[in-house]
């Protein structure tokens, strides 16, 4: 099975499946059955299926303002424009009105991403043909320069909620584009950089536990500082990646996706845990366990790299258990699931709830 920077391409599909659960629907089964040499090809296959499904449901439309010269009144009369027409002896009324249109930012992002993927050499010809086919139905939609997309202003509500997963895929694609200087075309940077994979890795682990261990109530939660003075507004926010709870036992899991899972100190020829990560997880645990019960544990879960030495240990400090583990993503997905199951089983002493129901 093909790898990209040490992670099986197929596993990225499964990670996306959990992160965006709409991929678990039956119409993506063909994508799951395929083998992919490159991540861009995987994104193209997902986008083809997603846009095709959206076309069947109907493209999302928004009201957009228009101003046209018409023979009869429509909407609101634009007086300056109408007077200008009369001066030019044109029997036309300048009208301003709102019209439902498919040419909005949501569909523009879909079309832009599909067009750019068609020019990627790593996308197979059959997927390029499929992209070209769905683009025929987006003829009335404009493309938009990727650099001009204001992602922070994209919001979702009931009528466009089906776009959430697709636009997340588009974000991964468009944020990985570079403009070549020789031919003036876009080429795609490797998707698997630390920033993008870190977000996907965190979301994947959280959604895996939500899916398979619902009674643990997996959630990204905020921890209050255990301080007596009223200085909380000046203290940094403590936000966990994943918090799992079974009765009075709590496990805080903080996911980390680094190129190097250990800090190397050349002057001492030694490797140490990342100090800021250790301070972070310790602060999370001790502030949540304000009563010093010892029932709160913390885990730093690194994505395993190709390094010879990777962290794998559990110890007790200040009465609380702290673990530093790695998750091997370079293995068939059943192995990844087994590693995540083992974390829950070893701390809570329970098995996969979804298999017991």
Steps between C-alpha positions, in 0.01 A plus 500: 500500500644838401648736758540877506755613761452178695119500514301263287278693257213266580530591867458868417168405343397326823615798706290727280212255536495546877579872490215561251248227569305566180769291326359198680193518276458223244570713194868522599551125508659507154761746625577274797557206266754686282876508541665841483857591416467866595294700747386742227345208313312400815367854541390506136308173541326626816415831336351331192268295720416792726420747223298235318293439811454874551378539141234235564385681812517838329774761521477748783365837385519844657333828420728739312429858400465584129454825309367473143317706238163333443185569298277464809556582864655232717603559858599859577528776244847652463409858417842633382540207262146534370545874435823426316312256276232763426768755408636244254145437373508142626163367618654306786466503877809449713394252768669371813387159626614190687524165327577150627830399348729196502794734441597539868821445694410142597461379142786722384736321739380161376554598138839660563626192681371263231663707223836514677498127573452434128845653438677291762725235341444270799125476429415203281333552162175326599456740791584797277230389256253465785587848628452643150158337482371648827643840404254513211224547757689792659512704181320795660738507795816710492842399631675703767873556570591272794691781671184712513284245681421619851461164673421657836184652353363169372207395717252216483131477574225249426477572125872457428611261775572231238785720374698481825700187417555598136629845589734350758644281225527808278680682781759222524552514124507877447719572801756259354537680168809684381535711188783382279712769343586316181160427348278716717289206611414371839665192637415330825722496801505181704184480706676325782667794669483540874235772513236336282565147624498617861144627462386185321678273750335672798155489341540136399590377851215701654240370254627142528432499872166675453397231254623187679482606865193726528465443875838662558360828366809593300517878474747783460448684828627807682667470841476773759810609685502384861589838649359683799565853377283654230766506227344254255450766233879541480581129483526303173208283396537128568317312222537124477503312170308202643355438844364152580297433814364181658332569834770661717794411274618753240762471228625811319654419160704767326590407142831610349609475136868591473780416262705407807327350802803559726725798557862425413774680692818466300729635772392218731419247225166437672130500421235652723123536495381833361507713815211730405278196435584349838426827679175530307361155580612527863319834536185350345500203736581681824251783443219259408582277798465790744417260785818294444297180465741343252203409277612729219768378260665663202643365177711655227416300187758563228465383142785252460783605271778307326738583785681215673406614850138595568337565840295224663474522875267555795597650835346661806576856607328695775259209548375502138581269211668653196561305179703582191398272213523480122232398250639313199315628192723300266303179542169361371207681659399205713833544675436871561158420646659234722748752640224750580290224659794393715531852647141487626518138612821550699375807688125443535498121477227497235467373145357660185141591593388480138600132489314421821168656403 
